[in-house]
Short mmCIF file of C-alpha atoms in Angstrom, two decimals:
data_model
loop_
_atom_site.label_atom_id
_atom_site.label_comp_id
_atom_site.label_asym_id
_atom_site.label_seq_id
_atom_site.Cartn_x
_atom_site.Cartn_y
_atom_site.Cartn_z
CA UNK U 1 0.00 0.00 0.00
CA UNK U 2 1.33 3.46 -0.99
CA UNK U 3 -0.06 5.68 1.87
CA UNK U 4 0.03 9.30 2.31
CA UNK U 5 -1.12 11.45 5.03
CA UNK U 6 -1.38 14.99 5.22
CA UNK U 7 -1.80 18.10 7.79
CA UNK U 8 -3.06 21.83 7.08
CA UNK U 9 -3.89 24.80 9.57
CA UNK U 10 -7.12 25.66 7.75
CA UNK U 11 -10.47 23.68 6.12
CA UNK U 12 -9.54 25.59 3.28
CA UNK U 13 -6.29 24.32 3.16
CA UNK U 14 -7.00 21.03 3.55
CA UNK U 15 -9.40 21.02 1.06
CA UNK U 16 -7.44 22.50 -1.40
CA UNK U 17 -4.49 19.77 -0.71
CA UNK U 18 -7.27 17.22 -1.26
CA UNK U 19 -8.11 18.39 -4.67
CA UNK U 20 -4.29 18.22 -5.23
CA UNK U 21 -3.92 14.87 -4.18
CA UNK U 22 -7.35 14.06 -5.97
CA UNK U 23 -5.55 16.04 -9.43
CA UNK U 24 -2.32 13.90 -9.03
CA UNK U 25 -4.06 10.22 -9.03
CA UNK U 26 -5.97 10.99 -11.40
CA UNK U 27 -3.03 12.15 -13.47
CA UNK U 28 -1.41 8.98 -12.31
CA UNK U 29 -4.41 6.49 -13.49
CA UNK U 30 -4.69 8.72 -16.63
CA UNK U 31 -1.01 7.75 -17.39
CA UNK U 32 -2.05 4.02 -17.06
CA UNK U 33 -4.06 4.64 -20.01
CA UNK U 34 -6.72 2.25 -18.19
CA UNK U 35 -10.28 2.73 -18.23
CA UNK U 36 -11.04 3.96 -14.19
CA UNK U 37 -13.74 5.12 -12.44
CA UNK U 38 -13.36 8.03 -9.61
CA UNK U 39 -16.63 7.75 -7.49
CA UNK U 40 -18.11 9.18 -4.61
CA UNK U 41 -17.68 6.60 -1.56
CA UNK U 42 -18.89 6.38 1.91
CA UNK U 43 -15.74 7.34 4.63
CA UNK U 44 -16.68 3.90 6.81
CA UNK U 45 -14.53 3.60 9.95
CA UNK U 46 -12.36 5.63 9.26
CA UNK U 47 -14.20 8.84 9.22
CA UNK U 48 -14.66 12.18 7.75
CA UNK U 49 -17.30 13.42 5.44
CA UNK U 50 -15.68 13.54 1.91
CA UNK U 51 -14.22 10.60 0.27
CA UNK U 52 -13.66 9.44 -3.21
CA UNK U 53 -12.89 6.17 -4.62
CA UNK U 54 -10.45 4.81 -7.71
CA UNK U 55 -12.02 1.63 -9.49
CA UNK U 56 -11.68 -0.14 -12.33
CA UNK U 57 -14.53 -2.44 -13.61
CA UNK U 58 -13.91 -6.39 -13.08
CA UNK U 59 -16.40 -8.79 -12.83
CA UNK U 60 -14.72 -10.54 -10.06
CA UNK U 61 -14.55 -7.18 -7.70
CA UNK U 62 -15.98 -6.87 -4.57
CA UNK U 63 -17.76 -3.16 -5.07
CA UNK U 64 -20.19 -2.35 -6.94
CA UNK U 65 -19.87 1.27 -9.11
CA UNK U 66 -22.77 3.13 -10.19
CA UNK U 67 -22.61 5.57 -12.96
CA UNK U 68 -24.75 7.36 -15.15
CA UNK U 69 -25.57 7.91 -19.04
CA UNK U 70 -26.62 10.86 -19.66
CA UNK U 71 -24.41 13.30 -16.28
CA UNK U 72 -21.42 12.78 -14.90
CA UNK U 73 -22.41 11.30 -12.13
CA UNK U 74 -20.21 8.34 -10.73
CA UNK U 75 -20.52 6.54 -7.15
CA UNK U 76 -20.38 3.61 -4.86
CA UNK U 77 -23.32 1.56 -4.57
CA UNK U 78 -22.96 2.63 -0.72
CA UNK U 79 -23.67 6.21 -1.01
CA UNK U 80 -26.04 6.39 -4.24
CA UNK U 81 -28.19 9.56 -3.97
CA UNK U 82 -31.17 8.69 -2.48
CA UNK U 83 -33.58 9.61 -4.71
CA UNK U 84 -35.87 11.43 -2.00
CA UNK U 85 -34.24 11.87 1.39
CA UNK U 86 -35.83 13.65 4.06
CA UNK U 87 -34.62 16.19 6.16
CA UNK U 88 -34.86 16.87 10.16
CA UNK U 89 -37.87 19.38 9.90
CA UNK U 90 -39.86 17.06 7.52
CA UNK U 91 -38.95 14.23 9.64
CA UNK U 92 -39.98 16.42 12.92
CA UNK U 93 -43.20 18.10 11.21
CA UNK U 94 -44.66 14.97 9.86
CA UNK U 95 -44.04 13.10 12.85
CA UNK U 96 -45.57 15.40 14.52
CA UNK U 97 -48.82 15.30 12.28
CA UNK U 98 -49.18 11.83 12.62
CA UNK U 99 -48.80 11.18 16.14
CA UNK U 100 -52.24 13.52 16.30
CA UNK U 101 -53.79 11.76 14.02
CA UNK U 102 -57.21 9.29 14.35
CA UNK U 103 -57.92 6.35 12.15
CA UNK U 104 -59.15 9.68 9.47
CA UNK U 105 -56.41 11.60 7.36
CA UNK U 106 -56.27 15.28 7.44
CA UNK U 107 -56.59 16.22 4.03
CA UNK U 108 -54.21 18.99 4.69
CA UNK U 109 -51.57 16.56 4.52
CA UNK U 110 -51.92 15.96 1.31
CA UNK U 111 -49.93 18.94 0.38
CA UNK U 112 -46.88 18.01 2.71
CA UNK U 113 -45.35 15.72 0.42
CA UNK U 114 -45.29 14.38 -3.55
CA UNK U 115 -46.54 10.93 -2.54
CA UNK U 116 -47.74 9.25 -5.10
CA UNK U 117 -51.03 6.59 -4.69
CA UNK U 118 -49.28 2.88 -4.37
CA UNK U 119 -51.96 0.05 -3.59
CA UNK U 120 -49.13 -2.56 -3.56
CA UNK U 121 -46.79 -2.85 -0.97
CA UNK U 122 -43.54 -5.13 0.55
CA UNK U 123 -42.99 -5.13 4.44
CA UNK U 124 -39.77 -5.18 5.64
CA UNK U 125 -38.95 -5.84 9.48
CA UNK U 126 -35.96 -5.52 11.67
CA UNK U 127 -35.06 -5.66 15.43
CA UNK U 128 -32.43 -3.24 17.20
CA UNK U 129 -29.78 -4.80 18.71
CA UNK U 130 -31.49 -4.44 22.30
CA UNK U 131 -34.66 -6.23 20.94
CA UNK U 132 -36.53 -3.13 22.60
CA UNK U 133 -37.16 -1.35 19.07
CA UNK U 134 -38.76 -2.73 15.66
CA UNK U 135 -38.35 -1.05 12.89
CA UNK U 136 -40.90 -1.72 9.90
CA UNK U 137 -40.11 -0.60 6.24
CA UNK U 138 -42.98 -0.47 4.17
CA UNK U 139 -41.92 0.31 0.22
CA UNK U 140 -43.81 -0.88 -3.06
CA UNK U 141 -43.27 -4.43 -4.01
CA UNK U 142 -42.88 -3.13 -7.55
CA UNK U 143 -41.39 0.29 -9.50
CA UNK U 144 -40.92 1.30 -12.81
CA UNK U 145 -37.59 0.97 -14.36
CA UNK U 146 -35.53 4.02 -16.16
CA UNK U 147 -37.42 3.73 -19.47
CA UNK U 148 -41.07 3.16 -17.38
CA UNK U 149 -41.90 0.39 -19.91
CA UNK U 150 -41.75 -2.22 -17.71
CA UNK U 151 -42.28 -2.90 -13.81
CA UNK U 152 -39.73 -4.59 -11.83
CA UNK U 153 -39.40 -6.45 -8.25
CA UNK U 154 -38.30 -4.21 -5.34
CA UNK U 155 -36.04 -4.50 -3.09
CA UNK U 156 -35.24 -2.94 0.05
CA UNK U 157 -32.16 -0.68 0.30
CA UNK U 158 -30.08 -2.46 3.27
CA UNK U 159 -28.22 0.86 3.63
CA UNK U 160 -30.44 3.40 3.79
CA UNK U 161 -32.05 1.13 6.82
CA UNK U 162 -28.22 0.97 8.68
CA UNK U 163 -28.19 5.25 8.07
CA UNK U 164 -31.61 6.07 9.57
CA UNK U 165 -31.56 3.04 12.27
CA UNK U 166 -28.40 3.12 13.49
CA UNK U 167 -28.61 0.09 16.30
CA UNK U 168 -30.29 -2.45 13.28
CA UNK U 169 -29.50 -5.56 13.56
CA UNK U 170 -29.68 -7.40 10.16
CA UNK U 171 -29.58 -10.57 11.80
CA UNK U 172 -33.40 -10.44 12.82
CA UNK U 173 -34.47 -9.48 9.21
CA UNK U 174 -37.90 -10.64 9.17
CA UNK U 175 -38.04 -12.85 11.70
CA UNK U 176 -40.88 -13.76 13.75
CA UNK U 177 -41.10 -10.38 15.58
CA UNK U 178 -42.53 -10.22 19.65
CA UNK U 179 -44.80 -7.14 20.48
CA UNK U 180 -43.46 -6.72 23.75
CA UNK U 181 -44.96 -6.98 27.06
CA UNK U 182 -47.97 -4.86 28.61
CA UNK U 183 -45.31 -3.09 31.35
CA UNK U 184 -42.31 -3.16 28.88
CA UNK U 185 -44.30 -2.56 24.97
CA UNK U 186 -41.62 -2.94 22.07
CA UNK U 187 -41.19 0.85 20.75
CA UNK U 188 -41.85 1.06 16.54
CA UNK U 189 -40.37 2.75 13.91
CA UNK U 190 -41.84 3.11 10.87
CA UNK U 191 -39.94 4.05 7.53
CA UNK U 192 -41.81 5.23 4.58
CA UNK U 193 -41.04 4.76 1.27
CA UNK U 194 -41.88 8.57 -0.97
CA UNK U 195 -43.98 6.75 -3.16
CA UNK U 196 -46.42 5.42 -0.40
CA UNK U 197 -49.47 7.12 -0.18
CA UNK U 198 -50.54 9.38 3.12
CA UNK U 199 -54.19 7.53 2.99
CA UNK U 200 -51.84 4.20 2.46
CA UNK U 201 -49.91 5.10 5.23
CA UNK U 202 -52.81 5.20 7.43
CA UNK U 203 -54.74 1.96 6.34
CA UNK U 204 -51.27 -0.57 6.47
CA UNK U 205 -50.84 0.59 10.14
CA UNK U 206 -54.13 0.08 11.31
CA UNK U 207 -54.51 -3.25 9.11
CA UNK U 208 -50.38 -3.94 10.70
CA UNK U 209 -51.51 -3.75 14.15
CA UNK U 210 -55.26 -3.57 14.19
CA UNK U 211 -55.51 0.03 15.90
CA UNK U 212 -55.02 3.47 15.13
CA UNK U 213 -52.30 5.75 14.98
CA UNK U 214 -50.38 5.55 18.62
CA UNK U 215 -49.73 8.11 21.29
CA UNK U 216 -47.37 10.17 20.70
CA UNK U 217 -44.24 9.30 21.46
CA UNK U 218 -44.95 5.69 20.76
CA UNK U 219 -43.73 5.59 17.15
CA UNK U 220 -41.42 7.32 14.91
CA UNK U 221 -42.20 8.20 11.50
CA UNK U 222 -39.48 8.60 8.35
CA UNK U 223 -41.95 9.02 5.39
CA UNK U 224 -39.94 10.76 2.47
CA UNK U 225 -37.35 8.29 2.34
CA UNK U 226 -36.42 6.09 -1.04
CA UNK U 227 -35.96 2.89 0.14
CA UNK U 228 -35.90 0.70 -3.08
CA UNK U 229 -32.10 -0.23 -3.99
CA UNK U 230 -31.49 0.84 -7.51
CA UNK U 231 -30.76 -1.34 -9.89
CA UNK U 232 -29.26 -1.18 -13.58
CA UNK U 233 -31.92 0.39 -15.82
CA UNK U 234 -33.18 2.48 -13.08
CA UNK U 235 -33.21 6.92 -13.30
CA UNK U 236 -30.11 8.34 -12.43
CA UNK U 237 -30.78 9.82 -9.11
CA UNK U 238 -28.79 12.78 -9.29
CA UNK U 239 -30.30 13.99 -12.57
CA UNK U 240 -33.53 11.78 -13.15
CA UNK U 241 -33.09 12.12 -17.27
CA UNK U 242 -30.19 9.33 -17.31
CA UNK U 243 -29.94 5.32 -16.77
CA UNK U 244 -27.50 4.11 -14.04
CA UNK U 245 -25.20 1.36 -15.37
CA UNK U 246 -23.97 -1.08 -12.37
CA UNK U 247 -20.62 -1.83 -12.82
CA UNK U 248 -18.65 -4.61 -10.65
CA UNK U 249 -15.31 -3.27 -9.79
CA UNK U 250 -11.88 -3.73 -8.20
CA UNK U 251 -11.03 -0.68 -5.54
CA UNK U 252 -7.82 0.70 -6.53
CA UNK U 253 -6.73 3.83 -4.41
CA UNK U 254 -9.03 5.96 -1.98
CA UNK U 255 -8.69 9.51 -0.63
CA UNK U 256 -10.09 10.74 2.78
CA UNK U 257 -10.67 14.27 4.21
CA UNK U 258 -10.26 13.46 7.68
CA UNK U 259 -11.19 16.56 9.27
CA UNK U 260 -10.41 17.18 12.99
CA UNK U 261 -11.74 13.69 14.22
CA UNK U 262 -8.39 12.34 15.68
CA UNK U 263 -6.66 15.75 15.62
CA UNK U 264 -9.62 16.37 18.33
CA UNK U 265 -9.04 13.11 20.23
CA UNK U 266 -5.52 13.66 20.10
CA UNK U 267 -5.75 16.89 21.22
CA UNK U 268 -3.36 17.86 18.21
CA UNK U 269 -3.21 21.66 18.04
CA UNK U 270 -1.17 24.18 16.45
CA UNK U 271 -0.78 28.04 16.09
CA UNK U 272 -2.04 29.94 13.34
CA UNK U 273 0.11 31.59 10.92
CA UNK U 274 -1.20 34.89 12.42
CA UNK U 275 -0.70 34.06 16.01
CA UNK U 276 0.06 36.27 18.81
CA UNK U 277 3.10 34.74 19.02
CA UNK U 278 4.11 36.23 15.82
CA UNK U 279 2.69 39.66 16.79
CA UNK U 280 4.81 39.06 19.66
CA UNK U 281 8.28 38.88 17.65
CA UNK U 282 7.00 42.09 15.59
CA UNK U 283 6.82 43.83 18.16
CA UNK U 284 10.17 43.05 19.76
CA UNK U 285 11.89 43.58 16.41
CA UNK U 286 9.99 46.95 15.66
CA UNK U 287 10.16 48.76 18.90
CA UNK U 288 12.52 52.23 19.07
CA UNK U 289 14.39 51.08 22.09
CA UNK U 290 16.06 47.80 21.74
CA UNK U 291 16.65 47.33 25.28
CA UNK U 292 12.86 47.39 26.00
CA UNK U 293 11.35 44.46 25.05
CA UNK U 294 7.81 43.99 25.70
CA UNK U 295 6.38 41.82 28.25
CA UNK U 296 5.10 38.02 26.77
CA UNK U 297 1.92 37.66 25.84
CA UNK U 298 -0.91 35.78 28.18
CA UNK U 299 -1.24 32.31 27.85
CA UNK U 300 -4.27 32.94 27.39
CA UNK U 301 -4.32 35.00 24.74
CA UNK U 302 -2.04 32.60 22.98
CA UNK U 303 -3.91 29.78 23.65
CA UNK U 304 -7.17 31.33 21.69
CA UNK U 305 -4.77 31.40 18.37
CA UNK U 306 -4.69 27.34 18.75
CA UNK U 307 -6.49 25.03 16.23
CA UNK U 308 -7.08 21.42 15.39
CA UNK U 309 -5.31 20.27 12.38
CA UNK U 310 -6.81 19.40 9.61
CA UNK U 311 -6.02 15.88 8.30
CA UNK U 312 -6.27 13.67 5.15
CA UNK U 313 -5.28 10.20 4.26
CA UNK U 314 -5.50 8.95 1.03
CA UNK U 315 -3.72 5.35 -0.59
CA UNK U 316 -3.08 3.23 -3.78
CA UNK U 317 -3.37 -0.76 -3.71
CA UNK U 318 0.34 -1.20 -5.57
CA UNK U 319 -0.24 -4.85 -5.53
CA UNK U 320 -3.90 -5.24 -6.29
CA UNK U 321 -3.28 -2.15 -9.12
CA UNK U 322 -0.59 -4.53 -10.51
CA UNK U 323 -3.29 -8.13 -10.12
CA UNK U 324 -6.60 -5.96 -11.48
CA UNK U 325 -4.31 -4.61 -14.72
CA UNK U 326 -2.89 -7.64 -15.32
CA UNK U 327 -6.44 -9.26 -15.17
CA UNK U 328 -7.79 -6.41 -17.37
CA UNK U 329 -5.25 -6.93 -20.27
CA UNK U 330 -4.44 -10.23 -20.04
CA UNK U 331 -5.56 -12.23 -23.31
CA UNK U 332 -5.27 -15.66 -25.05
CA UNK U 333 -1.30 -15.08 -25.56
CA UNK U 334 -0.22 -13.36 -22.00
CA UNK U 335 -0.19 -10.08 -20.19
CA UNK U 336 -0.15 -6.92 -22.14
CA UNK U 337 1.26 -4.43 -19.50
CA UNK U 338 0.92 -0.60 -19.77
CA UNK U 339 3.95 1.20 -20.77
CA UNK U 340 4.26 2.92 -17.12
CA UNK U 341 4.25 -0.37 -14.83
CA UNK U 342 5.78 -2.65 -17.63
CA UNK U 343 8.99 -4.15 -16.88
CA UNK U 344 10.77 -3.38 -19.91
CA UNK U 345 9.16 -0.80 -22.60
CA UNK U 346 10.80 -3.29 -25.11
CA UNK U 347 12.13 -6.03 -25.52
CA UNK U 348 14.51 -6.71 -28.81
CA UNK U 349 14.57 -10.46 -29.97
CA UNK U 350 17.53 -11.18 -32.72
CA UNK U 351 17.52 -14.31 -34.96
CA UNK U 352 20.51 -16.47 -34.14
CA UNK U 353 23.66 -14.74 -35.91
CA UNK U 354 22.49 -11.15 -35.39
CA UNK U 355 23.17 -10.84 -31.38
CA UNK U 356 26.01 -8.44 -32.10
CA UNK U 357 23.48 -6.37 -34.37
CA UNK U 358 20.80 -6.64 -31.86
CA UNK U 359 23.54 -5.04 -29.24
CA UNK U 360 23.74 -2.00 -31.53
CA UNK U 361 20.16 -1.24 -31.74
CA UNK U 362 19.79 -1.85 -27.90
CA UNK U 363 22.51 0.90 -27.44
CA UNK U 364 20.99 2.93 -29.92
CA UNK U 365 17.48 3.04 -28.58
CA UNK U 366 18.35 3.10 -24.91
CA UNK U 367 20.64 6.26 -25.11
CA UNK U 368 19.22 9.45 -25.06
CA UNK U 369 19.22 11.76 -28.29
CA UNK U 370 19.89 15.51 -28.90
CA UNK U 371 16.75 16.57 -31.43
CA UNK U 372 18.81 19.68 -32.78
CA UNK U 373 22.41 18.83 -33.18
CA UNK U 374 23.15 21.90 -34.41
CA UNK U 375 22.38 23.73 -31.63
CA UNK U 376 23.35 27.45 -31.30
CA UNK U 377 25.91 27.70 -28.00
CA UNK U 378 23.85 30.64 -26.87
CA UNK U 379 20.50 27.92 -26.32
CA UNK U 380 23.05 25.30 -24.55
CA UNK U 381 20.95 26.67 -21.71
CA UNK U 382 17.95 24.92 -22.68
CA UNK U 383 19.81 21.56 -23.72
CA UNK U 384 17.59 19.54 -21.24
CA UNK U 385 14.05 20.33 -22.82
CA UNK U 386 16.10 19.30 -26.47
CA UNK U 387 17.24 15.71 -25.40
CA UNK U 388 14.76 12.74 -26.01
CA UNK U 389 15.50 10.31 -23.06
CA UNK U 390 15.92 6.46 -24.37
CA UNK U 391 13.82 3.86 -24.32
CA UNK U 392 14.20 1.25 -21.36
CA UNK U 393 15.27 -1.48 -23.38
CA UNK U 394 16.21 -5.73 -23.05
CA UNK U 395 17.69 -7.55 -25.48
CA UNK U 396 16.55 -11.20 -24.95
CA UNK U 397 19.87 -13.28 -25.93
CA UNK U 398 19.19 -16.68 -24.55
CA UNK U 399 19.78 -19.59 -26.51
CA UNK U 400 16.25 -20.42 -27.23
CA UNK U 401 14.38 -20.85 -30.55
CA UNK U 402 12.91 -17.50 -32.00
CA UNK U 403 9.73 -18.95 -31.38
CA UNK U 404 9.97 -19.79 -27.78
CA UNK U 405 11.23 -16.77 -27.40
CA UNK U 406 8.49 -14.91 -29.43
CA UNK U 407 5.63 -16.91 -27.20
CA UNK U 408 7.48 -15.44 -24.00
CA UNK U 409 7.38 -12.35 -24.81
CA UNK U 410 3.94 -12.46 -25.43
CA UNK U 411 3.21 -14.28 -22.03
CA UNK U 412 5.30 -11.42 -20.30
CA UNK U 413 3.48 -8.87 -22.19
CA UNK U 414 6.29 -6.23 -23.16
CA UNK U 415 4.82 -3.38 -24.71
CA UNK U 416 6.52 -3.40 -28.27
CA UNK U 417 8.93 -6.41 -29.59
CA UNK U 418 11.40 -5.80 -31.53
CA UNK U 419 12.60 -8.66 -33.87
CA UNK U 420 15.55 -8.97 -36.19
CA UNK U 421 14.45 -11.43 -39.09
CA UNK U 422 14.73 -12.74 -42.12
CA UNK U 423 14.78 -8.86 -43.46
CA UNK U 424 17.38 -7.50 -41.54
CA UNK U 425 20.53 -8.95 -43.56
CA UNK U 426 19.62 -7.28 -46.61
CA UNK U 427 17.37 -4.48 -46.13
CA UNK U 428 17.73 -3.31 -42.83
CA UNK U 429 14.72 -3.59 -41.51
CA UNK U 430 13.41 -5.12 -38.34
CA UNK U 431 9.82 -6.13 -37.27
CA UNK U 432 7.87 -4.34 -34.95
CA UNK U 433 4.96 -5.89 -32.73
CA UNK U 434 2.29 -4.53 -30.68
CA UNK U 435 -0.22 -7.08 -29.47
CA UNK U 436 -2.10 -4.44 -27.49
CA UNK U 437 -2.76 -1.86 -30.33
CA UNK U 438 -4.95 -4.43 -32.62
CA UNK U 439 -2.45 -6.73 -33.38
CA UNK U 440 0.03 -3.85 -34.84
CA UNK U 441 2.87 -5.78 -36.97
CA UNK U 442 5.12 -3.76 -39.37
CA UNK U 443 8.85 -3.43 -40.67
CA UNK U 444 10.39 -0.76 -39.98
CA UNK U 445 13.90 0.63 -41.41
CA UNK U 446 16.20 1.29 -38.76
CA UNK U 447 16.57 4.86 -39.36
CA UNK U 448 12.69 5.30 -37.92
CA UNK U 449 12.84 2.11 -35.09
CA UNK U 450 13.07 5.57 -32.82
CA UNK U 451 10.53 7.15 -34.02
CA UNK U 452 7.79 4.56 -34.44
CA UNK U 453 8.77 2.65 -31.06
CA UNK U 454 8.05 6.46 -29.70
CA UNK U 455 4.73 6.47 -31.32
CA UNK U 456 3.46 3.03 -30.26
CA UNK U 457 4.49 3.78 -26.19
CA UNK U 458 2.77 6.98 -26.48
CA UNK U 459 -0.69 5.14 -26.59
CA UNK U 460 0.18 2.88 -24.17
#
């Protein structure tokens, strides 16, 4: 694992090292010239409130990525945009509605929320981990899917239960559920789906329990929730015009803003860069007679200048980067590696009696090249920017049979072979391979093996 952690003063700061961070891996995975994913992700364990995810689609992965057609809108299956989520004061105002309410529905209500009328419904039930709470999910058995041509089977969206119900426990998934004793009832919690109706609302809990709405206090209500998990087909929920596509993928790298939350448990502080402290030295260096120096500052004082630093933590997988790529490219003949990670960028394989040529070309390609030779002495100064570097080269002299040797290349996956045939005694040219770019296969003169080796590891 390549870790990196970092500290800053400020929010601001930290968030703008996070972009940086963010910027360089994606440069990084650009230069991989891999098809990735960067999605939103859920923090976990470890904390914070901003995270973001590098994946790259396998079928044998253990995430799932969601992204969509139509916006740019890419994230785990974990922290999909709810399609409706409700917030405190809707939670708090229709609670507080229903608790009030008889076995009749105020037809005010109707206004409170874009339900829409849903005859057909799937119960889901839980216990907490006390076995003093059930929670009940109620949610149509069926929805439309992205196009609304066709209905599909719900199902109920395990994590937006875990966010609202924190002390679930999924073991007791609809299990035979106790209603509690006279002295010691078992406390509900019911979680609405948006697309259940108010009037539907009303009728399942009476028909549930066989009474009326409880006291208040008894029950909790969550009614603008979407609690369907989305599925491939489905609206984008970010911008409700696109299809989601559910990708399985391998997790390659992950970035955290970390906030305060250990720098607070720590009790890791630090001056600002404007502290009375600093004021402090100004003052001693400014004043007209050197041999007053002011008194120090109150401890107090400089204590109010303290703050929490601001952390981040972000990672690449080396080793599962190196097992997902090679899994990616790999095809009927071997590994195909990008030009970045690849052992060798090429690998030069000479027919028996043309090692000593072979050696030539290997020095020739792997030592870097002035572009202008006639360079002016007064641009020496910019020599660097007009030297090509070489290629990292291996010339594969072992006293195999070409085509043994041919097959292992192929099975290492080198980005271009190089092989000196049948045409290189008498017209100098030598045969160029790149499995990866559509089976590329071409002589070449030796005057432009430079130049068209260049080309190939460019799009690599």
């Amino acid at each position: 694992m390549k870790d990196l952690y970092t500290f800053d003063l400020t929010k601001s700061a930290a968030l703008q090292t996070y972009k940086t961070v963010r910027d360089a891996y994606s440069a990084f995975f650009d230069d991989l010239k891999v098809p990735y994913l960067t999605a939103e992700a859920d923090s976990g364990s470890i904390g914070g409130d901003l995270s973001h995810e590098y994946h790259i689609a396998n079928h044998k992965g253990e995430d799932n990525v969601i992204s969509c057609s139509s916006c740019s809108y890419v994230a785990n299956e974990e922290v999909v945009y709810p399609r409706v989520q409700s917030s405190d004061d809707e939670i708090d105002s229709v609670q507080a509605t229903f608790s009030a309410m008889a076995s009749e529905v105020d037809p005010i209500l109707q206004n409170l929320t874009p339900f829409l009328a849903q005859s057909q419904f799937a119960i889901w039930t839980c216990l907490s981990r006390d076995r003093e709470t059930k929670y009940v999910a109620v949610f149509p058995s069926q929805v439309s899917s992205g196009n609304e041509r066709f209905a599909r089977d719900a199902k109920i969206n395990i994590r937006v239960m875990k966010r609202i119900c924190k002390d679930i426990d999924l073991t007791s998934a609809n299990e035979t559920l106790q209603t509690g004793s006279k002295t010691h009832p078992l406390k509900e919690i019911y979680v609405f789906d948006y697309r259940v109706s108010l009037e539907a609302m009303s009728s399942l809990r009476r028909a549930y329990t066989g009474s009326s709405w409880p006291r208040k206090g008894d029950v909790k209500f969550f009614p603008l929730e979407d609690l369907v998990e989305i599925e491939e087909g489905d609206c984008c929920p970010k911008c409700g015009s696109g299809t989601v596509k559910v990708q399985p993928s391998v997790e390659l790298g992950h970035t955290f803003y970390l906030g305060t939350k250990y720098s607070r448990l720590l009790e890791a502080e630090v001056l600002g860069r404007h502290s009375v402290a600093a004021d402090f030295c100004n003052a001693t260096s400014t004043t007209s007679d050197p041999t007053q120096v002011p008194e120090s500052p109150p401890s107090q004082e400089l204590a109010s200048t303290k703050s929490y630093i601001e952390m981040g933590c972000h990672g690449i997988g080396v080793s599962r980067l190196i097992a997902a790529i090679a899994d990616h490219l790999t095809d009927s003949k071997g590994l195909n590696w990008p030009r970045v990670i690849a052992p060798f960028e090429a690998v030069i394989i000479p027919a028996p009696g043309f090692e000593e040529d072979a050696e030539l070309i290997l020095d020739q390609l792997s030592t870097p090249r002035l572009q202008h030779s006639d360079l002016a002495p007064e641009d020496r100064a910019n020599l660097l920017q007009e030297i090509t570097p070489g290629f990292d080269v291996i010339l594969d002299d072992r006293p195999k049979v070409m085509a043994w040797k041919l097959r292992d290349a192929d099975l290492i996956g080198y980005p271009v072979i190089v092989v000196l045939g049948r045409a290189w005694p008498h017209e100098r040219k030598c045969e160029v391979q790149c499995r990866r770019l559509d089976g590329y296969k071409r002589m070449v003169p030796l005057e432009e093996l430079r130049e068209t080796i260049q080309g190939l590891l460019a799009r690599l």
